[in-house]
Coordinates of C-alpha atoms in Angstrom, one line a residue:
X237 CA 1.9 -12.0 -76.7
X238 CA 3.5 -13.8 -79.9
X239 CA 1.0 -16.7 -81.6
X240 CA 3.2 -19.2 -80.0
X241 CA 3.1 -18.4 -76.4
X242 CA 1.9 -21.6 -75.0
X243 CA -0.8 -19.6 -73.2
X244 CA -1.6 -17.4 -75.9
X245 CA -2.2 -20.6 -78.7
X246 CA -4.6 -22.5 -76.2
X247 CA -7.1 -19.4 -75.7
X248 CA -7.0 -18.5 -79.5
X249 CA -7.8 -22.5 -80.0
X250 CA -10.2 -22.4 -77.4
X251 CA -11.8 -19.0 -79.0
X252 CA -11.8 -20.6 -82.2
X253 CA -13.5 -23.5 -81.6
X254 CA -16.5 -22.4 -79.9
X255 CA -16.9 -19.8 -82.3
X256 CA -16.9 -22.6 -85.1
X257 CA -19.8 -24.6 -81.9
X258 CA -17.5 -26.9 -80.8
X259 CA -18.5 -27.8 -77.5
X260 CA -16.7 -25.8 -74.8
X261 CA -15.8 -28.7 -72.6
X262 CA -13.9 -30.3 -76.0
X263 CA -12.7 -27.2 -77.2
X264 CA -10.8 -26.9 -73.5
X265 CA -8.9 -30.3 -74.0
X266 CA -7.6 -29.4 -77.1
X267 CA -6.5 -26.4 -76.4
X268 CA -4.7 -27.7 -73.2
X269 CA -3.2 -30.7 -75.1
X270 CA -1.9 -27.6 -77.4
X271 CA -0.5 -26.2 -74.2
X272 CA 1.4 -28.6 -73.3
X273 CA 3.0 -29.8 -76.8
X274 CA 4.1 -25.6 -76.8
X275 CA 5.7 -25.6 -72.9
X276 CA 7.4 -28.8 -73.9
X277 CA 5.3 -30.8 -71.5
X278 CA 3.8 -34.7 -72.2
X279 CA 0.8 -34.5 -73.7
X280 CA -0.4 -37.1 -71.9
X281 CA -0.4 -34.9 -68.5
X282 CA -4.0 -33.7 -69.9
X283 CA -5.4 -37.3 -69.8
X284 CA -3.8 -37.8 -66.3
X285 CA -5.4 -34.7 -65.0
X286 CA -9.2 -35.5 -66.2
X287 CA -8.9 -38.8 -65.3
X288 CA -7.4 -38.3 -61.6
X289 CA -10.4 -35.4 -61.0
X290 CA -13.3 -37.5 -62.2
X291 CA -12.2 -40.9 -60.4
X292 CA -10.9 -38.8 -57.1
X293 CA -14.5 -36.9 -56.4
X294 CA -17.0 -39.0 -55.3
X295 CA -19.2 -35.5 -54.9
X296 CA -19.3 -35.6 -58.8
X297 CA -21.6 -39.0 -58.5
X298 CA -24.3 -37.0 -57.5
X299 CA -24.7 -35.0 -60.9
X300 CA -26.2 -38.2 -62.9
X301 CA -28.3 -39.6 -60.2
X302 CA -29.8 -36.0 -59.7
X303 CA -30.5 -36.0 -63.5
X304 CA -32.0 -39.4 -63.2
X305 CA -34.3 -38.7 -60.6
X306 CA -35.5 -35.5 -63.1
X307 CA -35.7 -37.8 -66.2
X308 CA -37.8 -40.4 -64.1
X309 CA -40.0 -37.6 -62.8
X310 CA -40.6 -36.0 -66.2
X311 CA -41.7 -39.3 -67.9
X312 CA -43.9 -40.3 -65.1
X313 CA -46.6 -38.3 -63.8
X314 CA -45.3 -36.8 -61.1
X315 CA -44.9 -33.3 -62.4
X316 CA -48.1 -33.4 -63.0
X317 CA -49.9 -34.1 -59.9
X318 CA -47.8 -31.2 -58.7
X319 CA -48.6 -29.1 -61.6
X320 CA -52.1 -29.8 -60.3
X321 CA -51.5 -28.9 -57.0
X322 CA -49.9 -25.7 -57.4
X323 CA -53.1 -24.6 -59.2
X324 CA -55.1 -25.6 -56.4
X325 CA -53.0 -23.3 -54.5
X326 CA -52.2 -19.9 -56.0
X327 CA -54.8 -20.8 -59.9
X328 CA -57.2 -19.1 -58.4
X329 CA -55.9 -15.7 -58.8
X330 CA -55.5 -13.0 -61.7
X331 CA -52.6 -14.1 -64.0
X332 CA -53.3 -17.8 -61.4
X333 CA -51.2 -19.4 -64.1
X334 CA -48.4 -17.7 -64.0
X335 CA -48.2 -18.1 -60.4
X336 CA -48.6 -21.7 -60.7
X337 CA -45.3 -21.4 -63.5
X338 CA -43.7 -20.5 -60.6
X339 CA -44.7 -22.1 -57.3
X340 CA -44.5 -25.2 -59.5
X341 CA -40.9 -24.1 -60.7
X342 CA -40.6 -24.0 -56.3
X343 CA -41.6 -27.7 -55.4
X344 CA -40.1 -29.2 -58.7
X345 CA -36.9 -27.4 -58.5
X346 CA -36.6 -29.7 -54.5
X347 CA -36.7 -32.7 -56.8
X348 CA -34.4 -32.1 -59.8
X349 CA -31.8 -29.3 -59.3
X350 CA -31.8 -29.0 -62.8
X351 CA -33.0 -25.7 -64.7
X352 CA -33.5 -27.8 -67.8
X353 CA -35.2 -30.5 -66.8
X354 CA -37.7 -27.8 -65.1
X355 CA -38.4 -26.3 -68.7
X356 CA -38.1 -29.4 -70.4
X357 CA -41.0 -31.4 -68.1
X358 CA -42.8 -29.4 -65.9
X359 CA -42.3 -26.1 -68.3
X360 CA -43.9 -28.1 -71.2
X361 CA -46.7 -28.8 -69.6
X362 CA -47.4 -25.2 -67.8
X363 CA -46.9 -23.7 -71.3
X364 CA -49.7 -25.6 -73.0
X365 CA -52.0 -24.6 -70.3
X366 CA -50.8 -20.8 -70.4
X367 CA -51.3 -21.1 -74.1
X368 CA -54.7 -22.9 -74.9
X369 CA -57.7 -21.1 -75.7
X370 CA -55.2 -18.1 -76.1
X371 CA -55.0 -17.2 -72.4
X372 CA -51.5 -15.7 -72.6
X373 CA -49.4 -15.3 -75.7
X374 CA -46.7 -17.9 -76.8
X375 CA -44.1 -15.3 -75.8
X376 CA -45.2 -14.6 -72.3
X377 CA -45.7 -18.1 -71.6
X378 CA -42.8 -18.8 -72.9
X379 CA -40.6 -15.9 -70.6
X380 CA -42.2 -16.7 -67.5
X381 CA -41.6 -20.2 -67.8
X382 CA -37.6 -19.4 -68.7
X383 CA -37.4 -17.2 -66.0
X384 CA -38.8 -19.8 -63.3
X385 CA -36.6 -22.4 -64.1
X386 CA -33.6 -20.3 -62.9
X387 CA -35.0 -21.2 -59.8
X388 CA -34.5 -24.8 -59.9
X389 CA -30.4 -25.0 -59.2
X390 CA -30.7 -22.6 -56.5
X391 CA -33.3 -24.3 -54.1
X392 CA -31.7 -27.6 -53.2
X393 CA -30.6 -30.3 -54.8
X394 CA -28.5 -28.6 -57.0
X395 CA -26.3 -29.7 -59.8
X396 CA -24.3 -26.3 -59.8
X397 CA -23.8 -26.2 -56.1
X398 CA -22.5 -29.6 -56.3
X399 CA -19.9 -28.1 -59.0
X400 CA -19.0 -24.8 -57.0
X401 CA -18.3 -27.1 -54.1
X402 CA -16.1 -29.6 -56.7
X403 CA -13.4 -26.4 -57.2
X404 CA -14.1 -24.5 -53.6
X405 CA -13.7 -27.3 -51.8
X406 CA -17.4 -26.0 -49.4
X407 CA -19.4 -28.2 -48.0
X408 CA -22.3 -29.1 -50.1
X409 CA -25.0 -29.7 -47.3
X410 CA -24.5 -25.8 -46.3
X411 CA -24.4 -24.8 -49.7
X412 CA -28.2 -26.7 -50.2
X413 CA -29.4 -25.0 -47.1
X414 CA -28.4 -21.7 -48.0
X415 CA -30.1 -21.8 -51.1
X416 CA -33.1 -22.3 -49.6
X417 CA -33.8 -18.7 -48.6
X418 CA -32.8 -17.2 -51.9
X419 CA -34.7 -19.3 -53.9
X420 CA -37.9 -18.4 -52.1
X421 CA -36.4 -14.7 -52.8
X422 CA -36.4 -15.2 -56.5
X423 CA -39.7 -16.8 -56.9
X424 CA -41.5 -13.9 -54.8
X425 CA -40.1 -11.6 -56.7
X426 CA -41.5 -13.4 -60.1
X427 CA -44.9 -13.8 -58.3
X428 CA -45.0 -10.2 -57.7
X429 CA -43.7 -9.2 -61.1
X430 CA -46.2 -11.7 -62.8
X431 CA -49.2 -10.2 -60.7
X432 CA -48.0 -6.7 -61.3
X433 CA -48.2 -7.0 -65.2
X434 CA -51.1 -9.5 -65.0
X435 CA -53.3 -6.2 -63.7
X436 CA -51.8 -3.9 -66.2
X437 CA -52.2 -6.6 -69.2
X438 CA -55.2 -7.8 -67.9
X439 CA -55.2 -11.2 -67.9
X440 CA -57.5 -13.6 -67.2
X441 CA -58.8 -14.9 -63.8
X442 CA -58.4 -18.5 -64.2
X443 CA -61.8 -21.0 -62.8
X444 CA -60.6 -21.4 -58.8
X445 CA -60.4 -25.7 -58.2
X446 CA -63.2 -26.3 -55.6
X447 CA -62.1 -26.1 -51.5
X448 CA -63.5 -29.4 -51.2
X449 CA -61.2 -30.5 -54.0
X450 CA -57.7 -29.4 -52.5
X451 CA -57.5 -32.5 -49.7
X452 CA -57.9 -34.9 -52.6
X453 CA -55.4 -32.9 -55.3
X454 CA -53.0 -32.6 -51.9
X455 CA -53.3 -36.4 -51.0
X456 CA -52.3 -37.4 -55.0
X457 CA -49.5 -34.9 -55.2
X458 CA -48.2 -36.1 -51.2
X459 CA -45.7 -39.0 -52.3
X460 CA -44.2 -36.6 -55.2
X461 CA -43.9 -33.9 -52.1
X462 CA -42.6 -36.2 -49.8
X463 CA -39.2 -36.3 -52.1
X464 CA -37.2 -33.4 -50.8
X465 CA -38.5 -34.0 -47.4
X466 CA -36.4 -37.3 -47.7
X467 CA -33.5 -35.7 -49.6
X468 CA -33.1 -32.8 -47.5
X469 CA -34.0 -34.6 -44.2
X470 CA -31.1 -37.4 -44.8
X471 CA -28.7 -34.9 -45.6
X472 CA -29.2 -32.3 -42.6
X473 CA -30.1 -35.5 -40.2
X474 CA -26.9 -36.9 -40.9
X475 CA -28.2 -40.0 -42.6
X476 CA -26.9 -40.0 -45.7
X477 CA -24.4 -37.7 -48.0
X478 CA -25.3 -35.5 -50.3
X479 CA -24.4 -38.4 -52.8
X480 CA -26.3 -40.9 -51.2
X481 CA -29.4 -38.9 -51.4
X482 CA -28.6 -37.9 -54.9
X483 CA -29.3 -41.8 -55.3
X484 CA -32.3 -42.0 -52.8
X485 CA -34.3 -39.3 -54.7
X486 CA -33.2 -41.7 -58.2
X487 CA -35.1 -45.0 -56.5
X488 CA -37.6 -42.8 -54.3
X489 CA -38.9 -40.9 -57.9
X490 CA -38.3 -44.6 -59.7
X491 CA -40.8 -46.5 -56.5
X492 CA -43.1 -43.6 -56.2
X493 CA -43.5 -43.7 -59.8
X494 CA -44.0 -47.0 -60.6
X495 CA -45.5 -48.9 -57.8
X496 CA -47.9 -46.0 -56.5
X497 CA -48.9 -43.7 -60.2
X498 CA -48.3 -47.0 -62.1
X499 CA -47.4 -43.9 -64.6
X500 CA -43.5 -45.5 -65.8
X501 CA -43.1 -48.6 -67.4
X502 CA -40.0 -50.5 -68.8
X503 CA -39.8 -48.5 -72.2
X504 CA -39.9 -45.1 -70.2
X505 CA -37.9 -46.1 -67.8
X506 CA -35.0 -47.0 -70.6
X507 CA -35.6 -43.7 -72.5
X508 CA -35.1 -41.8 -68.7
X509 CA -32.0 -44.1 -68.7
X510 CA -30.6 -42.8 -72.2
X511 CA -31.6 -39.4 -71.3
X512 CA -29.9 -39.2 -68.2
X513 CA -26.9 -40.5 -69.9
X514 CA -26.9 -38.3 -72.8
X515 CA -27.0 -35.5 -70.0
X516 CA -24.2 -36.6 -68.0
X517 CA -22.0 -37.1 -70.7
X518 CA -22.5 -33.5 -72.1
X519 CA -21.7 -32.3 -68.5
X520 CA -19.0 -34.9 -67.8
X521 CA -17.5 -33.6 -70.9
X522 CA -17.4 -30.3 -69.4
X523 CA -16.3 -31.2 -66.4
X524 CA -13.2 -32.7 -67.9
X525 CA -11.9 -30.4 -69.9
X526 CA -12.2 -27.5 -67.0
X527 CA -9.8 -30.1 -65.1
X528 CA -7.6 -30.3 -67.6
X529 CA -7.8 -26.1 -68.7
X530 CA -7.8 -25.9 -64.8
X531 CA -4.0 -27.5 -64.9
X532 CA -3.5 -24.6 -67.4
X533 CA -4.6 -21.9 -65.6
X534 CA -2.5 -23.3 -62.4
X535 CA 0.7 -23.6 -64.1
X536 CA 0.7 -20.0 -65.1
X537 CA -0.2 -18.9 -61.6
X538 CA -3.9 -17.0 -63.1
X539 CA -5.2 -17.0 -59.9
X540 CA -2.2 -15.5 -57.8
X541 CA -1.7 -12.8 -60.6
X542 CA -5.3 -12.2 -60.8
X543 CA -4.9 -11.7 -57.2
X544 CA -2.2 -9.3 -57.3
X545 CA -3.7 -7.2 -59.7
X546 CA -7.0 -6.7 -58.1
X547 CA -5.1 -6.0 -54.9
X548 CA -3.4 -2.8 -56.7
X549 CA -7.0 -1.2 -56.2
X550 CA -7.5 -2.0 -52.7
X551 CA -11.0 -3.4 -53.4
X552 CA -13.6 -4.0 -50.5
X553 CA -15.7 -6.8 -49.9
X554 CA -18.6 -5.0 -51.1
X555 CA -16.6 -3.7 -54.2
X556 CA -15.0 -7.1 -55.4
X557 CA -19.0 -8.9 -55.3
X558 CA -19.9 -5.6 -57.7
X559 CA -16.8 -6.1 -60.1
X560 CA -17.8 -10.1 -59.7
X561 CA -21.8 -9.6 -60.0
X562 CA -21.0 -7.3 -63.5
X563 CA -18.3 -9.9 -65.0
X564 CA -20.4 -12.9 -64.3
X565 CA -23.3 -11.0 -65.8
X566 CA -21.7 -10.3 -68.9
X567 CA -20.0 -13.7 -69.5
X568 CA -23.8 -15.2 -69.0
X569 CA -24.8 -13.6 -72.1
X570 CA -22.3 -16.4 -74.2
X571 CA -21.1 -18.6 -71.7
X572 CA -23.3 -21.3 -70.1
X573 CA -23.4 -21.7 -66.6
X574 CA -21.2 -24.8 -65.4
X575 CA -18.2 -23.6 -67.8
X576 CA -18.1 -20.5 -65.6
X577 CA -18.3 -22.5 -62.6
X578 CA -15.9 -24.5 -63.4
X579 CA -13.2 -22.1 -65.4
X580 CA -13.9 -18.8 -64.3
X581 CA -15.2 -19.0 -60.7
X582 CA -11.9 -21.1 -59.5
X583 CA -9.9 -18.2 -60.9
X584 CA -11.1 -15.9 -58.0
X585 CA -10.9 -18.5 -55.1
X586 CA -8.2 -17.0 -53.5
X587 CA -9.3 -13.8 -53.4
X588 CA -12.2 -14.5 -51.7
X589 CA -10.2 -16.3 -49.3
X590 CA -8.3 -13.1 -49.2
X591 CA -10.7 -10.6 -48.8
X592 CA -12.4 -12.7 -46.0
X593 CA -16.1 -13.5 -48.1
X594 CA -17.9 -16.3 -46.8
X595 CA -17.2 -18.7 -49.2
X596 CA -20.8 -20.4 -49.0
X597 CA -22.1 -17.0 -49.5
X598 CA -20.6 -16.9 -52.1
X599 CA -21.1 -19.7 -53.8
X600 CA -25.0 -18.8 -54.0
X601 CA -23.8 -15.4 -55.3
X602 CA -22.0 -16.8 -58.6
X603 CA -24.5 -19.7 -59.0
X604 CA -27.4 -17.5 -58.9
X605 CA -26.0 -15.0 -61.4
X606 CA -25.1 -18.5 -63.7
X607 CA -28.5 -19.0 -63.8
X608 CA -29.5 -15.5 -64.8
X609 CA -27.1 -15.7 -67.6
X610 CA -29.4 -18.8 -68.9
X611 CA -31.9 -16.6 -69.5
X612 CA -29.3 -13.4 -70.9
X613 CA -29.8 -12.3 -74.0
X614 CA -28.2 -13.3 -77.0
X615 CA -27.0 -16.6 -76.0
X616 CA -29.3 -17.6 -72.7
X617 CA -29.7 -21.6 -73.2
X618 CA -33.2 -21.6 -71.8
X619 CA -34.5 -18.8 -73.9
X620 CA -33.6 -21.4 -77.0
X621 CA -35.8 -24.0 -75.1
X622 CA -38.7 -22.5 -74.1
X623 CA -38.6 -21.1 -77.8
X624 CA -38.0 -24.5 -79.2
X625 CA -40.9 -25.3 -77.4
X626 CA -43.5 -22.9 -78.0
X627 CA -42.2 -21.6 -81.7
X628 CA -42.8 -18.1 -80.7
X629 CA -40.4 -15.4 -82.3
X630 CA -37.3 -15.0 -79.9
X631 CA -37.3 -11.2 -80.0
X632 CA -41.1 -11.5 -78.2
X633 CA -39.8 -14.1 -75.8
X634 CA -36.8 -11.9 -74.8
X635 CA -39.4 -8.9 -74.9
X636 CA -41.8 -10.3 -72.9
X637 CA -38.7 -11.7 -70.6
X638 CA -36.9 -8.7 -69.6
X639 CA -39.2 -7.8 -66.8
X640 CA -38.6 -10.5 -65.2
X641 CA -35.0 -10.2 -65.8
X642 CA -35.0 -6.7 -63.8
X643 CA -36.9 -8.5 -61.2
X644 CA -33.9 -11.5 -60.9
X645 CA -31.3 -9.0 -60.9
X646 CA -32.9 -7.0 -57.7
X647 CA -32.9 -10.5 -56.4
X648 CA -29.5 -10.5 -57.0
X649 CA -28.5 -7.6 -55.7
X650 CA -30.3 -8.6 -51.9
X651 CA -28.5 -11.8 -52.0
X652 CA -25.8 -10.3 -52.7
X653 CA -25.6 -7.4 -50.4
X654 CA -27.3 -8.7 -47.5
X655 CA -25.2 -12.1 -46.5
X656 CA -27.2 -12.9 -43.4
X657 CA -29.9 -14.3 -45.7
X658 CA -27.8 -16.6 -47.4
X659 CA -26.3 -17.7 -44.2
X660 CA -29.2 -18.0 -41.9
X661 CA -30.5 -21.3 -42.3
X662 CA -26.7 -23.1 -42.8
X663 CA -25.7 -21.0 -39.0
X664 CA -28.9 -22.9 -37.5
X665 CA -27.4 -26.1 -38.7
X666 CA -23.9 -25.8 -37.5
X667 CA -22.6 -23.7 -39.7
X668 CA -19.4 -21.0 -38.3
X669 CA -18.7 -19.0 -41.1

């Protein structure tokens, strides 16, 4: 492949510039507008394409009122009257805060369907309480908390989902209610690893809140739980789209917040506004440069070849989610998670299609294993946050992680290999596949 294959050029350009921390999404435009000077097309064909894929999808509306309703939440006090209420539920036991990292990972990830807003706002808060009086170590806080925000995009709403269903063209209501069950998976699986080393490290039991004091916690913490209830009940009642309750749970979080915690006021509210923004820029940046690198990869038929060659060893359905599980995980360790949604995952589409996978199923597959890869070693984005927040070295963190790691991965592997869990609660909504 000479330097001036059209081809060829844009994926050096594209190499180059993310080596030299361009960001990806920008790095992707140039190197299609690079493309397309090389074939001899009009440049302006890269504008065309972004443009025509952000206006056409209305789905995409419900990325920034999702990361509203997360901004809103983390600068009221909602996260913490749930905070609160996990450790009234699961506190009282040895290594209790851990297990409140995680619950609390559980009823926060229904409300933002974000994995960094979990360890931005609710991970902030666990970690100081993990941390004071020296109860766990920076580190482990810091791992546990990294590991239970994976949770957050797989347990609906979820701002992945929403982009796997942007280039698979799967509906996103199945797509939330099949990541119900594997979510729960993945926290259980924390819970029990977190127990398991809380015995063998012994940590400490943490003071049980009072019986009589759980109907009060529960009461304060009831509007903030009431959130996914509305979300998810719109959406599977047929009430509203996915979209429309992307913008419900945005003035639910903004009412709940204001007029019953009186906890927001105007000069929050704007910085949850800038926030939001910044966020949705960074992804809609993303977003439109895999449109236009998606025109690439379409032009020089990737996909069909791709399927071709895979074809030549007579893969299974089994075999192809291995080869798929092992690629994804290796890209997590220096890609982030929506660029391989959105540039690798397309890529396979119509092998799926040909090998007959459910294509819900496996969209929980390859978002689930994008979310490991945010906490994969060397590059895992959440491993710099939780670091950023608690200053710990990031070879403890990543010790103190990898545990927990082993214990996502066997999650993995039963979502993977076992379908029927993915697909349950979508086939008692309608669902034929």
């Amino acid at each position: 492949m000479s330097m001036l294959d059209p081809m060829g050029a844009s994926l050096a350009l594209i190499l180059v510039l993310a080596v030299f921390a361009l960001p990806i999404g920008e790095a992707m435009i140039c190197g299609t507008i690079l493309y397309l000077a090389l074939a001899g097309f009009d440049t302006s064909i890269a504008a065309e394409t972004m443009l025509q894929g952000l206006f056409n999808s209305y789905t995409l509306l419900a990325i920034p009122l999702f990361i509203l309703a997360a901004d809103i939440m983390n600068v009221g006090s909602l996260a913490d009257r749930l905070l609160r209420f996990s450790q009234a539920l699961v506190g009282r036991f040895r290594g209790g805060l851990g297990h409140v990292n995680v619950v609390s990972s559980l009823i926060f990830s229904g409300m933002s369907g974000s994995a960094l807003a979990d360890a931005v706002g609710m991970g902030r808060i666990i970690i100081n309480m993990m941390t004071k009086d020296g109860k766990y170590t920076p580190s482990y806080a810091a791992a546990i908390t990294a590991a239970s925000a994976t949770i957050g995009p797989i347990i609906p709403p979820s701002i992945p989902m929403v982009l796997y269903a942007l280039v698979s063209d799967t509906s996103i209501g199945y797509l939330f209610a099949a990541g119900m069950l594997p979510g729960l998976l993945m926290g259980l699986v924390l819970i029990v690893m977190n127990a398991w080393l809380a015995r063998r490290r012994a940590f400490p039991v943490d003071e049980a809140v009072p019986m009589r004091a759980i109907p009060r916690i529960t009461f304060r913490a009831f509007p903030a739980l009431m959130l996914p209830v509305i979300l998810l009940g719109g959406i599977y009642g047929g009430i509203m789209t996915p979209t429309e309750a992307a913008a419900a749970a945005a003035a639910y979080a903004l009412l709940v917040s204001v007029i019953f915690y009186r906890s927001v006021n105007f000069c929050q509210f704007y910085g949850a506004l800038l926030s939001s923004g910044r966020s949705t820029a960074n992804i809609g940046i993303l977003i439109a440069g895999s449109l236009a690198f998606n025109y690439v990869i379409t032009r020089e038929n990737v996909p069909d070849m791709l399927a071709g060659w895979l074809q030549q060893f007579e893969l299974s359905q089994v075999g192809f989610l291995i080869v798929i599980n092992l690629l994804l995980l290796v890209l997590g360790c220096v890609l982030e998670g929506g660029a391989i949604l959105l540039i690798i995952v397309p890529i396979f589409i119509p092998t799926v299609q040909a090998l007959g996978i459910d294509p819900v199923h496996f969209g929980v597959v390859v978002v689930v294993n994008s979310m490991i890869g945010l906490v994969t070693p060397p590059y895992g984005l959440l491993l710099f946050v939780v670091q950023n927040i608690t200053k710990a070295p990031l070879s403890s963190i990543i010790r103190d992680l990898m545990p927990f790691l082993y214990a996502l991965l066997a999650a993995l592997a039963v979502i993977t290999f076992v379908p029927d869990l993915v697909l349950f609660l979508p086939r008692l909504l309608g669902y034929q596949g």
